[in-house]
Short mmCIF file of N, CA and C in Angstrom, two decimals:
data_model
loop_
_atom_site.label_atom_id
_atom_site.label_comp_id
_atom_site.label_asym_id
_atom_site.label_seq_id
_atom_site.Cartn_x
_atom_site.Cartn_y
_atom_site.Cartn_z
N MET A 24 211.16 42.07 -109.13
CA MET A 24 209.94 42.05 -109.94
C MET A 24 210.26 41.83 -111.41
N ALA A 25 211.41 42.32 -111.84
CA ALA A 25 211.80 42.16 -113.25
C ALA A 25 211.99 40.70 -113.62
N LYS A 26 212.48 39.90 -112.65
CA LYS A 26 212.67 38.47 -112.92
C LYS A 26 211.34 37.77 -113.13
N VAL A 27 210.34 38.17 -112.37
CA VAL A 27 209.01 37.57 -112.50
C VAL A 27 208.42 37.89 -113.87
N ILE A 28 208.53 39.11 -114.29
CA ILE A 28 208.01 39.52 -115.61
C ILE A 28 208.75 38.77 -116.71
N GLN A 29 210.06 38.66 -116.57
CA GLN A 29 210.87 37.94 -117.56
C GLN A 29 210.46 36.47 -117.62
N PHE A 30 210.20 35.87 -116.45
CA PHE A 30 209.76 34.48 -116.39
C PHE A 30 208.48 34.27 -117.19
N PHE A 31 207.50 35.14 -116.99
CA PHE A 31 206.23 34.99 -117.69
C PHE A 31 206.38 35.24 -119.20
N LYS A 32 207.22 36.14 -119.58
CA LYS A 32 207.47 36.37 -121.01
C LYS A 32 208.10 35.14 -121.65
N GLU A 33 209.07 34.56 -120.97
CA GLU A 33 209.73 33.36 -121.50
C GLU A 33 208.77 32.18 -121.52
N SER A 34 207.93 32.06 -120.50
CA SER A 34 206.94 30.98 -120.46
C SER A 34 205.98 31.09 -121.63
N LYS A 35 205.53 32.30 -121.91
CA LYS A 35 204.61 32.52 -123.03
C LYS A 35 205.28 32.16 -124.35
N ALA A 36 206.54 32.52 -124.50
CA ALA A 36 207.28 32.20 -125.73
C ALA A 36 207.43 30.69 -125.89
N GLU A 37 207.71 29.98 -124.79
CA GLU A 37 207.85 28.52 -124.86
C GLU A 37 206.52 27.85 -125.19
N LEU A 38 205.43 28.36 -124.65
CA LEU A 38 204.12 27.76 -124.93
C LEU A 38 203.73 27.92 -126.39
N LYS A 39 204.23 28.93 -127.06
CA LYS A 39 203.95 29.10 -128.49
C LYS A 39 204.67 28.05 -129.32
N LYS A 40 205.73 27.45 -128.78
CA LYS A 40 206.49 26.42 -129.50
C LYS A 40 205.88 25.03 -129.35
N VAL A 41 204.98 24.87 -128.41
CA VAL A 41 204.40 23.56 -128.13
C VAL A 41 203.52 23.11 -129.29
N VAL A 42 203.66 21.85 -129.66
CA VAL A 42 202.79 21.25 -130.67
C VAL A 42 201.69 20.49 -129.91
N TRP A 43 200.50 21.08 -129.89
CA TRP A 43 199.41 20.49 -129.13
C TRP A 43 198.79 19.35 -129.93
N PRO A 44 198.34 18.28 -129.25
CA PRO A 44 197.74 17.14 -129.95
C PRO A 44 196.39 17.52 -130.56
N THR A 45 196.07 16.84 -131.64
CA THR A 45 194.77 17.08 -132.28
C THR A 45 193.68 16.36 -131.48
N LYS A 46 192.45 16.69 -131.79
CA LYS A 46 191.32 16.05 -131.12
C LYS A 46 191.34 14.54 -131.36
N GLU A 47 191.68 14.15 -132.57
CA GLU A 47 191.73 12.73 -132.91
C GLU A 47 192.81 12.01 -132.11
N ASP A 48 193.96 12.66 -131.93
CA ASP A 48 195.03 12.06 -131.13
C ASP A 48 194.59 11.86 -129.68
N VAL A 49 193.92 12.85 -129.14
CA VAL A 49 193.46 12.76 -127.75
C VAL A 49 192.43 11.65 -127.61
N LEU A 50 191.47 11.58 -128.53
CA LEU A 50 190.45 10.54 -128.46
C LEU A 50 191.05 9.15 -128.61
N SER A 51 192.03 9.02 -129.48
CA SER A 51 192.71 7.74 -129.66
C SER A 51 193.42 7.32 -128.38
N SER A 52 194.09 8.25 -127.74
CA SER A 52 194.78 7.96 -126.49
C SER A 52 193.80 7.58 -125.38
N ILE A 53 192.67 8.26 -125.34
CA ILE A 53 191.65 7.96 -124.33
C ILE A 53 191.13 6.53 -124.52
N LYS A 54 190.90 6.14 -125.78
CA LYS A 54 190.42 4.78 -126.06
C LYS A 54 191.42 3.75 -125.58
N VAL A 55 192.70 3.98 -125.85
CA VAL A 55 193.74 3.04 -125.43
C VAL A 55 193.75 2.91 -123.91
N VAL A 56 193.66 4.02 -123.21
CA VAL A 56 193.70 4.00 -121.75
C VAL A 56 192.48 3.27 -121.19
N ILE A 57 191.30 3.54 -121.73
CA ILE A 57 190.09 2.90 -121.22
C ILE A 57 190.12 1.40 -121.47
N ILE A 58 190.50 1.00 -122.69
CA ILE A 58 190.53 -0.43 -123.01
C ILE A 58 191.57 -1.16 -122.17
N SER A 59 192.76 -0.58 -122.03
CA SER A 59 193.79 -1.25 -121.24
C SER A 59 193.39 -1.30 -119.76
N THR A 60 192.70 -0.29 -119.26
CA THR A 60 192.23 -0.31 -117.87
C THR A 60 191.21 -1.42 -117.66
N ILE A 61 190.30 -1.58 -118.61
CA ILE A 61 189.30 -2.65 -118.50
C ILE A 61 189.97 -4.01 -118.54
N ILE A 62 190.93 -4.20 -119.44
CA ILE A 62 191.62 -5.49 -119.54
C ILE A 62 192.36 -5.82 -118.25
N VAL A 63 193.07 -4.85 -117.70
CA VAL A 63 193.81 -5.08 -116.45
C VAL A 63 192.83 -5.37 -115.31
N ALA A 64 191.69 -4.67 -115.26
CA ALA A 64 190.70 -4.91 -114.21
C ALA A 64 190.14 -6.32 -114.30
N VAL A 65 189.85 -6.78 -115.50
CA VAL A 65 189.33 -8.14 -115.68
C VAL A 65 190.37 -9.18 -115.26
N VAL A 66 191.61 -9.00 -115.69
CA VAL A 66 192.67 -9.95 -115.33
C VAL A 66 192.86 -9.99 -113.81
N LEU A 67 192.93 -8.84 -113.18
CA LEU A 67 193.10 -8.81 -111.73
C LEU A 67 191.89 -9.41 -111.01
N GLY A 68 190.71 -9.16 -111.52
CA GLY A 68 189.50 -9.74 -110.94
C GLY A 68 189.52 -11.26 -111.02
N LEU A 69 189.93 -11.79 -112.18
CA LEU A 69 190.02 -13.24 -112.34
C LEU A 69 191.10 -13.84 -111.44
N LEU A 70 192.22 -13.18 -111.33
CA LEU A 70 193.27 -13.65 -110.41
C LEU A 70 192.77 -13.65 -108.97
N ASP A 71 192.08 -12.61 -108.58
CA ASP A 71 191.53 -12.53 -107.23
C ASP A 71 190.55 -13.66 -106.98
N LEU A 72 189.67 -13.90 -107.93
CA LEU A 72 188.71 -14.98 -107.80
C LEU A 72 189.41 -16.33 -107.68
N GLY A 73 190.42 -16.54 -108.53
CA GLY A 73 191.16 -17.80 -108.50
C GLY A 73 191.88 -18.01 -107.18
N PHE A 74 192.57 -16.99 -106.70
CA PHE A 74 193.29 -17.12 -105.43
C PHE A 74 192.33 -17.28 -104.25
N THR A 75 191.17 -16.63 -104.31
CA THR A 75 190.17 -16.79 -103.25
C THR A 75 189.68 -18.23 -103.20
N GLU A 76 189.37 -18.79 -104.34
CA GLU A 76 188.91 -20.18 -104.38
C GLU A 76 190.01 -21.14 -103.93
N LEU A 77 191.24 -20.89 -104.36
CA LEU A 77 192.37 -21.73 -103.94
C LEU A 77 192.55 -21.66 -102.43
N PHE A 78 192.44 -20.48 -101.86
CA PHE A 78 192.56 -20.31 -100.41
C PHE A 78 191.46 -21.06 -99.69
N ARG A 79 190.24 -21.01 -100.22
CA ARG A 79 189.11 -21.75 -99.59
C ARG A 79 189.36 -23.25 -99.63
N LEU A 80 189.90 -23.76 -100.73
CA LEU A 80 190.20 -25.19 -100.82
C LEU A 80 191.28 -25.60 -99.82
N ILE A 81 192.27 -24.76 -99.68
CA ILE A 81 193.36 -25.07 -98.75
C ILE A 81 192.88 -25.05 -97.30
N MET A 82 192.00 -24.13 -96.98
CA MET A 82 191.54 -23.96 -95.60
C MET A 82 190.51 -25.01 -95.18
N LYS A 83 189.96 -25.79 -96.11
CA LYS A 83 188.97 -26.82 -95.76
C LYS A 83 189.63 -28.03 -95.14
#
């Protein structure tokens, strides 16, 4: 049981050392993720459309 208590004490001490991101940092990161996700979705959608049309031309 002493090891468990020691673990939680050390965990609490380590969490006090953490430098948490500011609200602005988090919002900036969220914007980057959303924009990059949209860009990748559009590129993949266009590739899918292109390959679908190419496949239809080949199969005719």
